Tab-separated table of C-alpha atoms and ligand atoms in Angstrom:
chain	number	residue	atom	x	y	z
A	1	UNK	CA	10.490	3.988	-8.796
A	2	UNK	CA	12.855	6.551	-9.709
A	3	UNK	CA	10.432	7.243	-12.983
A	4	UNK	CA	6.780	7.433	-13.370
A	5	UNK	CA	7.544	4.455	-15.940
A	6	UNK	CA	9.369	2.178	-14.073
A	7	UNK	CA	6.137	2.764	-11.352
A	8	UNK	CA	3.064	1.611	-13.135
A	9	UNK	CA	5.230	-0.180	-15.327
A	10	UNK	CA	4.041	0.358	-18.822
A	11	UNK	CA	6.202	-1.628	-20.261
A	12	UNK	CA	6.507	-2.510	-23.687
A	13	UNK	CA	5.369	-5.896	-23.063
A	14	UNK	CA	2.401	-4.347	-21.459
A	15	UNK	CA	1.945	-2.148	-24.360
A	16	UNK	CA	1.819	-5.383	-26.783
A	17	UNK	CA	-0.254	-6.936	-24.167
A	18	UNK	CA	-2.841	-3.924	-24.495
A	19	UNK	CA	-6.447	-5.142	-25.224
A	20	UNK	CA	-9.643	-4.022	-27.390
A	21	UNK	CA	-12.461	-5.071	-25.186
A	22	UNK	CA	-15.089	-2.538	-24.839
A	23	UNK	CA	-14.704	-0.298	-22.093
A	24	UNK	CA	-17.864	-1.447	-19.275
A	25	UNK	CA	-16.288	1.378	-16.758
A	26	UNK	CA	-19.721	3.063	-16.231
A	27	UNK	CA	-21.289	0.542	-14.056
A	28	UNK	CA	-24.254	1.382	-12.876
A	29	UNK	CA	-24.054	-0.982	-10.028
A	30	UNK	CA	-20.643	0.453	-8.634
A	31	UNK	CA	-21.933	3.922	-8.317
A	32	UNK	CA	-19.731	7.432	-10.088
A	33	UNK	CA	-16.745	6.268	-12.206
A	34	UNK	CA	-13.995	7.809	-13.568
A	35	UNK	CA	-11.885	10.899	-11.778
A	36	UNK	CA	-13.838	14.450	-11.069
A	37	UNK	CA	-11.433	17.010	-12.345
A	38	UNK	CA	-13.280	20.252	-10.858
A	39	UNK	CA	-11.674	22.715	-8.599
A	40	UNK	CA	-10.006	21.743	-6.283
A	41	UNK	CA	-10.847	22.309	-2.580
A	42	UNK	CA	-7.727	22.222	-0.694
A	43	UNK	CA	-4.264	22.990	-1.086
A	44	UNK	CA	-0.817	20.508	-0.114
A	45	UNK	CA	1.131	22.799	2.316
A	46	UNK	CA	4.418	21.519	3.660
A	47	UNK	CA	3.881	19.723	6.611
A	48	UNK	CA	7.435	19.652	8.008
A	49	UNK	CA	9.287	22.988	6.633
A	50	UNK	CA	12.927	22.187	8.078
A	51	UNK	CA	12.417	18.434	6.867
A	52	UNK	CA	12.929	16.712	3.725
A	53	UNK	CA	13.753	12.830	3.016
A	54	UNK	CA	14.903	10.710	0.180
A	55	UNK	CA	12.566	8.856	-1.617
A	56	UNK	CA	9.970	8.457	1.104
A	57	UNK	CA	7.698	5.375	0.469
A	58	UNK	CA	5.980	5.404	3.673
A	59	UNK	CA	4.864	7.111	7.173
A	60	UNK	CA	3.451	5.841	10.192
A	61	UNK	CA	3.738	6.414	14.327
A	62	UNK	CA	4.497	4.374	16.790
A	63	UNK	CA	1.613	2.859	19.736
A	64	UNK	CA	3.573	4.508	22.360
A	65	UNK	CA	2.135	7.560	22.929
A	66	UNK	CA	5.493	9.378	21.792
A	67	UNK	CA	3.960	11.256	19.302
A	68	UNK	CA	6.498	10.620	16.854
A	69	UNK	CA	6.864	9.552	12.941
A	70	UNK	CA	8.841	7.275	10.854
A	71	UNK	CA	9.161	7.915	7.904
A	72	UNK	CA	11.238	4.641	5.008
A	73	UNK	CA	13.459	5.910	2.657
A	74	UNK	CA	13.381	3.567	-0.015
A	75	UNK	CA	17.087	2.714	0.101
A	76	UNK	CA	16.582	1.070	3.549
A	77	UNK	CA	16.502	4.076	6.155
A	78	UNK	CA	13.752	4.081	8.684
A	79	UNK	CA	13.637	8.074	10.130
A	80	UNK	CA	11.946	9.355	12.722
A	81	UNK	CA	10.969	12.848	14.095
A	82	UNK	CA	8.511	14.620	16.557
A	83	UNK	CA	5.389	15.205	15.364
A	84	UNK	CA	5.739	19.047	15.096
A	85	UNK	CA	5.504	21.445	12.724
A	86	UNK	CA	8.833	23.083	13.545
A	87	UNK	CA	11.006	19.592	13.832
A	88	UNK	CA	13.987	20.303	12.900
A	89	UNK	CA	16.045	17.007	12.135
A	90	UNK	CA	14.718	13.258	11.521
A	91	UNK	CA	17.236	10.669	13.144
A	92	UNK	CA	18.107	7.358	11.955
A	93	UNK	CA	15.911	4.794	13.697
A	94	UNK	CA	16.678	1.954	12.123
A	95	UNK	CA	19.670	1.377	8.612
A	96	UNK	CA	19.774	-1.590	6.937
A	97	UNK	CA	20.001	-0.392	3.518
A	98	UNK	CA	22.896	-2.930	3.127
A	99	UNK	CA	20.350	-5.920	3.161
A	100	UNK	CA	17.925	-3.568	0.809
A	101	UNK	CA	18.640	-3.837	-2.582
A	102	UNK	CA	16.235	-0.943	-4.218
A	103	UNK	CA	15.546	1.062	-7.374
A	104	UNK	CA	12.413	1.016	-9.536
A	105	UNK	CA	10.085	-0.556	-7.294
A	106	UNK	CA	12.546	-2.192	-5.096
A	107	UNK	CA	13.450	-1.189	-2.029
A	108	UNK	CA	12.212	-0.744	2.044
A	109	UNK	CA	8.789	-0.187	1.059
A	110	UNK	CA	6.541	-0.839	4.594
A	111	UNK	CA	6.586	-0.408	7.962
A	112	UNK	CA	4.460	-1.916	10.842
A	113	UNK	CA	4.851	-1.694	14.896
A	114	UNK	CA	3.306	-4.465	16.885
A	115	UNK	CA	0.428	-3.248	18.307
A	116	UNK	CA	2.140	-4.379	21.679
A	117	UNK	CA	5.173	-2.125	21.143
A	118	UNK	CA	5.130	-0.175	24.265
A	119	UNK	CA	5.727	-3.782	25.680
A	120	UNK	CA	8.083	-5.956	23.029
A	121	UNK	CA	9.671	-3.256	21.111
A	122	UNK	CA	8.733	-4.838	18.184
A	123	UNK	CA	8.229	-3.890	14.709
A	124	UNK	CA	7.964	-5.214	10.849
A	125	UNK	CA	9.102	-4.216	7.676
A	126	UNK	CA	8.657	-5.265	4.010
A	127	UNK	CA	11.963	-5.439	1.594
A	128	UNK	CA	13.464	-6.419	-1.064
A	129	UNK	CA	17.548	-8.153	-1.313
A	130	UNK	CA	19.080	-9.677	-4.650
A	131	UNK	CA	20.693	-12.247	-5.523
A	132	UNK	CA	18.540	-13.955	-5.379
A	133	UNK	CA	15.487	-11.190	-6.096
A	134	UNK	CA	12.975	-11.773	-2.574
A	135	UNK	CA	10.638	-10.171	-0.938
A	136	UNK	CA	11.870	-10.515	2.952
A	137	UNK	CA	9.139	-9.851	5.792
A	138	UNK	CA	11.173	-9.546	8.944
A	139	UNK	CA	10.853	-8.163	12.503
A	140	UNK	CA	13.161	-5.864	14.142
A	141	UNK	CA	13.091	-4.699	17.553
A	142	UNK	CA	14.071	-1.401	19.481
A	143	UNK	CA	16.831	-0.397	20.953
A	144	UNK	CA	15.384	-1.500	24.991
A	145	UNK	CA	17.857	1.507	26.223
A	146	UNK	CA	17.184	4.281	23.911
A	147	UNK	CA	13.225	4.833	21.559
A	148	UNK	CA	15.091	6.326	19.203
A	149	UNK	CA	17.011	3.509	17.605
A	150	UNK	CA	16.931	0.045	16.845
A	151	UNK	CA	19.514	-2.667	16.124
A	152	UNK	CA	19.652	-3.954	12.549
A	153	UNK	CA	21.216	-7.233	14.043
A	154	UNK	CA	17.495	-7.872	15.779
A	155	UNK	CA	16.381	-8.776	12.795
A	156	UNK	CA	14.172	-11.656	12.403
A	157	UNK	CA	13.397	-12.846	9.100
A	158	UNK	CA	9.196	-14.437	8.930
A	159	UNK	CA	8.815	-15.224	5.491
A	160	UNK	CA	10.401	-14.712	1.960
A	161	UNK	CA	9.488	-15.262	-1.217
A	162	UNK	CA	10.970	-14.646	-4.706
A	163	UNK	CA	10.421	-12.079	-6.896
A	164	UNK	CA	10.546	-13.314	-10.840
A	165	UNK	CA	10.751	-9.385	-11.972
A	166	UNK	CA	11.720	-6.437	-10.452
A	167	UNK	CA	8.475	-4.898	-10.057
A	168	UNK	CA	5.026	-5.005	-8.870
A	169	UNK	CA	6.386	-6.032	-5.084
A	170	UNK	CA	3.609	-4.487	-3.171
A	171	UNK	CA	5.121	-3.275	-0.347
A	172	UNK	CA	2.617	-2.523	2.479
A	173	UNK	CA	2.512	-4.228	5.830
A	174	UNK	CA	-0.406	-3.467	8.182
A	175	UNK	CA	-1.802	-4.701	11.565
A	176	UNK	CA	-5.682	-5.381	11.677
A	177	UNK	CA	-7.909	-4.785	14.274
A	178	UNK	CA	-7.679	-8.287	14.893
A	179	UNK	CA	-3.936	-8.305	16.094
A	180	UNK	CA	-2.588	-10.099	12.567
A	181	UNK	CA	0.055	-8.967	10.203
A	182	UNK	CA	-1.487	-8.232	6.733
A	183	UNK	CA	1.301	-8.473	3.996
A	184	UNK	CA	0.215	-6.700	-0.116
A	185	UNK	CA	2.088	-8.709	-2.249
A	186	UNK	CA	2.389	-7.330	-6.196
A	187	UNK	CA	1.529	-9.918	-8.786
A	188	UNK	CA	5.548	-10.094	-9.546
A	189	UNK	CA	5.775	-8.171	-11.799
A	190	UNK	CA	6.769	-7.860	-15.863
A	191	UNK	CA	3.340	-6.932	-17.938
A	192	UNK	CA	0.233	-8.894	-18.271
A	193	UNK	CA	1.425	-11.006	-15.547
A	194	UNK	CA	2.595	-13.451	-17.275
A	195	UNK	CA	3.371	-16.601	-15.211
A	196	UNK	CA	-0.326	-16.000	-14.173
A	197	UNK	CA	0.696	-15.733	-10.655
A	198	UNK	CA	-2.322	-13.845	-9.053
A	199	UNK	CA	-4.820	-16.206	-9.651
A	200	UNK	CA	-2.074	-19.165	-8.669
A	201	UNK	CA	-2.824	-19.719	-5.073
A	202	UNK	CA	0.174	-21.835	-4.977
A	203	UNK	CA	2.565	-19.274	-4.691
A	204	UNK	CA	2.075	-16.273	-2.155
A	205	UNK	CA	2.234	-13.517	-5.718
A	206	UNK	CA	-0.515	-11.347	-6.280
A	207	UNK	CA	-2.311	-11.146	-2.773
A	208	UNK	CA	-2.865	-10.279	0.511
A	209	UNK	CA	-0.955	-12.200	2.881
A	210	UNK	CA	-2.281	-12.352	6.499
A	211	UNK	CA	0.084	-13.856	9.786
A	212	UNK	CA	0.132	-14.727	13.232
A	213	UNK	CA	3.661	-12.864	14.101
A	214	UNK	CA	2.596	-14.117	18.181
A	215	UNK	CA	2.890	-17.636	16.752
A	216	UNK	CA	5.835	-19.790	15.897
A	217	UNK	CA	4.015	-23.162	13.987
A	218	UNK	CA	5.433	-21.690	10.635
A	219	UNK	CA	8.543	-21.132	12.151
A	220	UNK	CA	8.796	-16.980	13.018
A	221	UNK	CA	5.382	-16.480	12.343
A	222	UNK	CA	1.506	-18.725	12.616
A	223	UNK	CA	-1.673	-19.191	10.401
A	224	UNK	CA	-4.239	-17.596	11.988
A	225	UNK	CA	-7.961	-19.108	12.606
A	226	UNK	CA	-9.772	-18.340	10.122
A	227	UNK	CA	-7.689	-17.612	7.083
A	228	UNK	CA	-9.329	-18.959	4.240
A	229	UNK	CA	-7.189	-21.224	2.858
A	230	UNK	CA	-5.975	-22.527	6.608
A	231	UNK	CA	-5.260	-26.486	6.455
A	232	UNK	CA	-6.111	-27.568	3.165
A	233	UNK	CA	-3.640	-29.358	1.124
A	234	UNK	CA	-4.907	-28.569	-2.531
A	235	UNK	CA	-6.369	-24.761	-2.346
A	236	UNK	CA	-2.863	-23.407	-2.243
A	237	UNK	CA	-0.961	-21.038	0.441
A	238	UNK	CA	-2.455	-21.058	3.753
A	239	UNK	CA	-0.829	-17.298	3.900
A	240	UNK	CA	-3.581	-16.074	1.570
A	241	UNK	CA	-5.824	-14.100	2.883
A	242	UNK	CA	-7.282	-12.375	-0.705
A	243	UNK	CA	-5.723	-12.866	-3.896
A	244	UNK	CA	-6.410	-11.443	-7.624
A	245	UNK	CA	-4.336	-8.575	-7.216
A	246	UNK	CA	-2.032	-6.547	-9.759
A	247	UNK	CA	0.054	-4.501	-7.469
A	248	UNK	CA	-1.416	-3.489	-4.450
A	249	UNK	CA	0.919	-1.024	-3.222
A	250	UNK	CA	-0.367	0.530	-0.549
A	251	UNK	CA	-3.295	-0.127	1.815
A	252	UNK	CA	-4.848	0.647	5.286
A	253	UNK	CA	-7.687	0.198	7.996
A	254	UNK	CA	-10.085	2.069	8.385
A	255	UNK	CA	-9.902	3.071	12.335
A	256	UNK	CA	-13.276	2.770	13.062
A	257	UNK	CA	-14.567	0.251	10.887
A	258	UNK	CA	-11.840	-1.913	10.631
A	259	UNK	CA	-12.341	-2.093	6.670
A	260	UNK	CA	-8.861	-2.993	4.794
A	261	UNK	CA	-8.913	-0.713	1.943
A	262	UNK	CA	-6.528	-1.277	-1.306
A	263	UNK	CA	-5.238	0.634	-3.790
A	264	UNK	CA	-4.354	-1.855	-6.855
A	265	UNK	CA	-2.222	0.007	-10.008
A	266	UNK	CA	-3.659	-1.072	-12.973
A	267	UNK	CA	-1.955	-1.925	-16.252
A	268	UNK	CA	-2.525	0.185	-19.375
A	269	UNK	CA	-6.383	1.355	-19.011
A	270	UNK	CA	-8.169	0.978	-15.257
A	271	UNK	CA	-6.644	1.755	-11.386
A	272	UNK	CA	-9.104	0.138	-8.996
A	273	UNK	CA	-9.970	0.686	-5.736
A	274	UNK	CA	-11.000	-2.536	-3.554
A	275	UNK	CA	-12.042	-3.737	0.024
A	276	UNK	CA	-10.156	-6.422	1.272
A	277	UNK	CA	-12.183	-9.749	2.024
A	278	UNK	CA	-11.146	-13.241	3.254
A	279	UNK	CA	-10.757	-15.495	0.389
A	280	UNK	CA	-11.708	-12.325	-1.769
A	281	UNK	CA	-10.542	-12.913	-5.546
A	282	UNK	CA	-10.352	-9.483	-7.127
A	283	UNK	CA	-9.579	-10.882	-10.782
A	284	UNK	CA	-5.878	-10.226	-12.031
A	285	UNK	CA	-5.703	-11.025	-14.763
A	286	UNK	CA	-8.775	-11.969	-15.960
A	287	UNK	CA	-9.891	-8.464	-15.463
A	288	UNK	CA	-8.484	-5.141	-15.036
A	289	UNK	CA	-10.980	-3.286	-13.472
A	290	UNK	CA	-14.139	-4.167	-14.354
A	291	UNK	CA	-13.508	-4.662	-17.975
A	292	UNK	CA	-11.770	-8.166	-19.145
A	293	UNK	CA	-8.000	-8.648	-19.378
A	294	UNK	CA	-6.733	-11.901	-20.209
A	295	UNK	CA	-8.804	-12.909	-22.138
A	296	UNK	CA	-10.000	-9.596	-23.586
A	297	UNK	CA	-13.610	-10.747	-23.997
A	298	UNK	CA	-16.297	-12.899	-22.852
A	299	UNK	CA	-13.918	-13.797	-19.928
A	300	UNK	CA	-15.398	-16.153	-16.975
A	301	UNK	CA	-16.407	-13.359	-14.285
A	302	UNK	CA	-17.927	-16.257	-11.675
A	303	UNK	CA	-16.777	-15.497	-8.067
A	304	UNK	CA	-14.953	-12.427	-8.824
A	305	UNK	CA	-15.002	-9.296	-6.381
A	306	UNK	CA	-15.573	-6.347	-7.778
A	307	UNK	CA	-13.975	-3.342	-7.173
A	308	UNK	CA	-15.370	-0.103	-5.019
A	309	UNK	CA	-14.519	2.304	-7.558
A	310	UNK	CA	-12.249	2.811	-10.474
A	311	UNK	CA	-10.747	5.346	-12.583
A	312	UNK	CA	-9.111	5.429	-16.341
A	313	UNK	CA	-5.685	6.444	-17.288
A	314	UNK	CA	-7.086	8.126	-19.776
A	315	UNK	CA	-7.159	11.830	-18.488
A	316	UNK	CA	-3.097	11.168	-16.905
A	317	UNK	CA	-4.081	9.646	-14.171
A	318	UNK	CA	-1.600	6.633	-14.482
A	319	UNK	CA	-0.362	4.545	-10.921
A	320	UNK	CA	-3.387	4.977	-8.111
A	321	UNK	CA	-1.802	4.938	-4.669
A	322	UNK	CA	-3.845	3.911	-1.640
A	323	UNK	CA	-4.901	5.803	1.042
A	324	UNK	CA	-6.667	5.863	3.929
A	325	UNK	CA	-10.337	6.416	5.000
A	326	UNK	CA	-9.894	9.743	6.673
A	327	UNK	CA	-11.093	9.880	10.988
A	328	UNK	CA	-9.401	12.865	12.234
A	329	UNK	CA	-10.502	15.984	13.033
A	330	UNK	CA	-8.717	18.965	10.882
A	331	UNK	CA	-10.455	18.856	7.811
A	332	UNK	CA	-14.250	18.204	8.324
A	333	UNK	CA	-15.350	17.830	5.046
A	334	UNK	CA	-13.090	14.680	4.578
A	335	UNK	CA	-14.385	12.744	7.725
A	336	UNK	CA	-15.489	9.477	6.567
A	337	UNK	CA	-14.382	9.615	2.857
A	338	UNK	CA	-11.863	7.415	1.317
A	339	UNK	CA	-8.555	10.006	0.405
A	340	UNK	CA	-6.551	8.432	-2.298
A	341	UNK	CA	-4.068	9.858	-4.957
A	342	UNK	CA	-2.196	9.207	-8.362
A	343	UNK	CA	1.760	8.845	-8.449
A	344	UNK	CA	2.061	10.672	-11.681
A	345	UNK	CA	-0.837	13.126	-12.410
A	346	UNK	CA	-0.477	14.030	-8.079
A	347	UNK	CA	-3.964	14.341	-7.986
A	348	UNK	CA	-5.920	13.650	-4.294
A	349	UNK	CA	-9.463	12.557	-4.316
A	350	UNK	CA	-12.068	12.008	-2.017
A	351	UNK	CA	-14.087	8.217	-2.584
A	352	UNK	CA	-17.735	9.228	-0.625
A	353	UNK	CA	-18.854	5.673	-0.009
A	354	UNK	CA	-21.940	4.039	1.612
A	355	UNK	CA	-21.097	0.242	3.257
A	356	UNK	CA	-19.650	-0.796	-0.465
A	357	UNK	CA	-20.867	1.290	-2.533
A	358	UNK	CA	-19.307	4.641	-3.916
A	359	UNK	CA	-21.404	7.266	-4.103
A	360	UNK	CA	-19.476	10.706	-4.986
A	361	UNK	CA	-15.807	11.059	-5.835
A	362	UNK	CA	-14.210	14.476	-5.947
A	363	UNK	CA	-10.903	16.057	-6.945
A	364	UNK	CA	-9.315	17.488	-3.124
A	365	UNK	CA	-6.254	18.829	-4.380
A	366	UNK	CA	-3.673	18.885	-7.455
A	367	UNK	CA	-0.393	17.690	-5.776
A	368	UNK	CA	1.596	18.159	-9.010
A	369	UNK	CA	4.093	16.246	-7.630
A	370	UNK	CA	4.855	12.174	-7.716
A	371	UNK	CA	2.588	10.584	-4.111
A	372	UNK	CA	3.840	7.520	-3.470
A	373	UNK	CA	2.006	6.940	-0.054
A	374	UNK	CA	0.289	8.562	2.690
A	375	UNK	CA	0.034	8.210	5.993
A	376	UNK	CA	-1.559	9.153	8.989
A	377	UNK	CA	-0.401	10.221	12.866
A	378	UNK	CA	-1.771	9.012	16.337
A	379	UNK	CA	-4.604	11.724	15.740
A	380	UNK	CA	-5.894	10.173	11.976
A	381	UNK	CA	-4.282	13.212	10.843
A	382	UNK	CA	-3.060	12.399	6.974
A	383	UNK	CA	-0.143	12.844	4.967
A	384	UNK	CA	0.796	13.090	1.945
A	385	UNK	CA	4.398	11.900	0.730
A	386	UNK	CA	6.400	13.285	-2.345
A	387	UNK	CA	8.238	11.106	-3.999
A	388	UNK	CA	10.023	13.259	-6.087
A	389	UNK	CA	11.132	16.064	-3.624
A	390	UNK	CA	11.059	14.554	-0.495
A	391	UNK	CA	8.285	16.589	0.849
A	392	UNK	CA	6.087	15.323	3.597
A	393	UNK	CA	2.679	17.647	2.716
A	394	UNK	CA	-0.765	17.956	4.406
A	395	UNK	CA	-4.026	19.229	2.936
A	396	UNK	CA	-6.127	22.319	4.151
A	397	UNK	CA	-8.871	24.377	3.047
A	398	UNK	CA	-9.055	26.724	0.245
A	399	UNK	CA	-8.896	30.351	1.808
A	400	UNK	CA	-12.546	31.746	0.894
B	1	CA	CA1	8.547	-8.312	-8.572
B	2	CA	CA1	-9.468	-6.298	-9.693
């Protein structure tokens, strides 16, 4: 990820692999398409003045009612700070950037505390190691003695799984309202995906992973009730909770609803926006968006979820990154609207959405920077994270 490039991955491969099919982006039935590129109504300001990380893939807080942040450095750093304007240094929590191997789209890419923290100290965290390639979902827990650190010999390893290319990892790890660890997992990676992984429910590629991390019949982790693909022996990975997926990034709850909302980066035309179903299959390869990929006409569309809302590359908008469905209180025009952003044009917009269906999307700021995730504090206050200079920003309003 140290490029744009190396991001969204437009490789040559990808290039070769780029189809003629007519463009069907302006579904009527999916609502507005495409981004609004009017003014802007809110400006980035540095959230954090005296603080600046490296490569910052990813924020969250803790359940303890510390009021703090964490913020992963991609090279395997976990950092957290108070949550105040003025804080003036961000400690190590946590260092194992000797397991991480990272670069491109490798690295420590997600974070998730146990929604019993307060109690087990627990918390989970997405990488990638070499040799060979894996993804490695693993547990760590605090420091009982001192919140500020935890031991990188806790770790507990739940799952891995190998990585054939050095991108499209995902990255994200999440707890639902429903207590379970959801896991985005990228299609792995190259162009066009060409092992066909995403629609290969045999391996856990190109999905959304959901796990019992209370439960121990898998070893460090369980298959919850209700997964969709729980006890069969021919469907494929009982892990799968949706599959279909390019690179789904980054993703998120929404805090009252409890929809899971996904940002998946697109390959040379279409980013998409979807909302996360059990046994969901949102069509990687077969389409990109909403037009057909593999093959690039007249492809077989039966049972596939559509996305909420997509945009094209076309205007510079290149890598969509995920964001949340805003529920704090600071900026009232963005209550209830999805918030989402690009990684290289560092545009914000604002999805306006009834139940499924987008109904206004609107330019919120001009970032001009790289976003590679946001996140939000104990208050639903969001973030916005600069790849490229380390900035942690937040939005407000336009002075009139
Ligand atoms: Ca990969
Ligand atoms: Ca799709």
């Amino acid at each position: 990820m140290k490029t744009a490039i190396s991001m969204y991955n437009k490789a040559f491969l990808g290039l070769m692999l780029l189809i003629g099919c007519s463009s069907s982006e302006q579904d009527p039935g999916t609502g507005p398409q495409g981004p609004d590129n009017g003014a802007a109504t809110y400006t980035a300001t540095d959230a954090f003045p005296r603080l600046k990380f490296r490569s910052p893939v990813d924020l969250t807080y803790a359940p303890d009612g510390s009021n703090r942040l964490f913020v992963l450095e991609q090279e395997g750093i976990i950092r957290v700070f108070e949550n105040k304007a003025d804080a003036s240094s961000a400690q190590v929590f946590l260092d194992i950037s000797n397991k991480v191997t990272d670069g491109g789209e490798r690295g420590l890419l997600g974070i998730a505390f146990h929604p019993d923290y307060r109690t087990n100290g627990y918390f989970f965290v997405n990488y990638t190691r070499s040799s060979p390639l894996e993804t490695v979902i693993a547990r760590y827990k605090v420091d009982p003695s001192n919140p500020t650190t935890a031991d990188p010999a806790s770790e507990t390893i739940l799952l891995t799984f190998p990585q054939p290319y050095s991108n499209h990892n995902g990255g994200a790890v999440k707890f639902g309202p429903d207590g379970y660890l959801y896991v985005s997992v990228g299609d792995g990676g190259s162009g066009g995906d060409p092992q066909n992984n995403a629609q290969n429910r045999n391996n856990l590629l190109g999905t959304i992973l959901r796990l019992d991390v209370n439960a121990t019949t898998k070893g460090n982790y369980g298959i919850p009730d209700g997964n969709p693909f729980k006890g069969n022996t021919q469907q494929g990975r009982e892990e799968i909770y949706a599959y279909g997926l390019r690179n789904p990034w980054r993703m998120s709850f929404d805090s009252q609803t409890g929809a899971l909302w996904t940002g998946d980066v697109g390959q040379n035309s279409i980013e998409e926006i979807d909302i996360i179903k059990a046994g969901g299959n949102y069509g990687w390869r077969i389409k990109e968006g909403n037009d057909c990929f593999n093959p690039s006409s007249n492809c077989n569309e039966q049972g596939l979820v559509a996305p909420i809302f997509t945009y094209s590359q076309r205007n510079g908008d290149k890598s969509i990154t995920g964001g949340y469905v805003y529920r704090g209180s600071n900026l009232a025009d963005l209550k209830g609207k999805y918030i989402y952003g690009d990684f290289v044009s560092g545009k914000v917009w604002a999805l306006e959405f009834t139940g499924e269906k987008a109904s206004d999307n609107r330019l919120v700021t001009n970032l001009a920077g790289t976003i590679s995730a946001f996140g939000v504090d104990a208050n639903n206050e969001l973030y916005i994270l600069n790849y490229g200079d380390g900035k942690i920003m937040k939005l407000a309003a336009e002075k009139e």
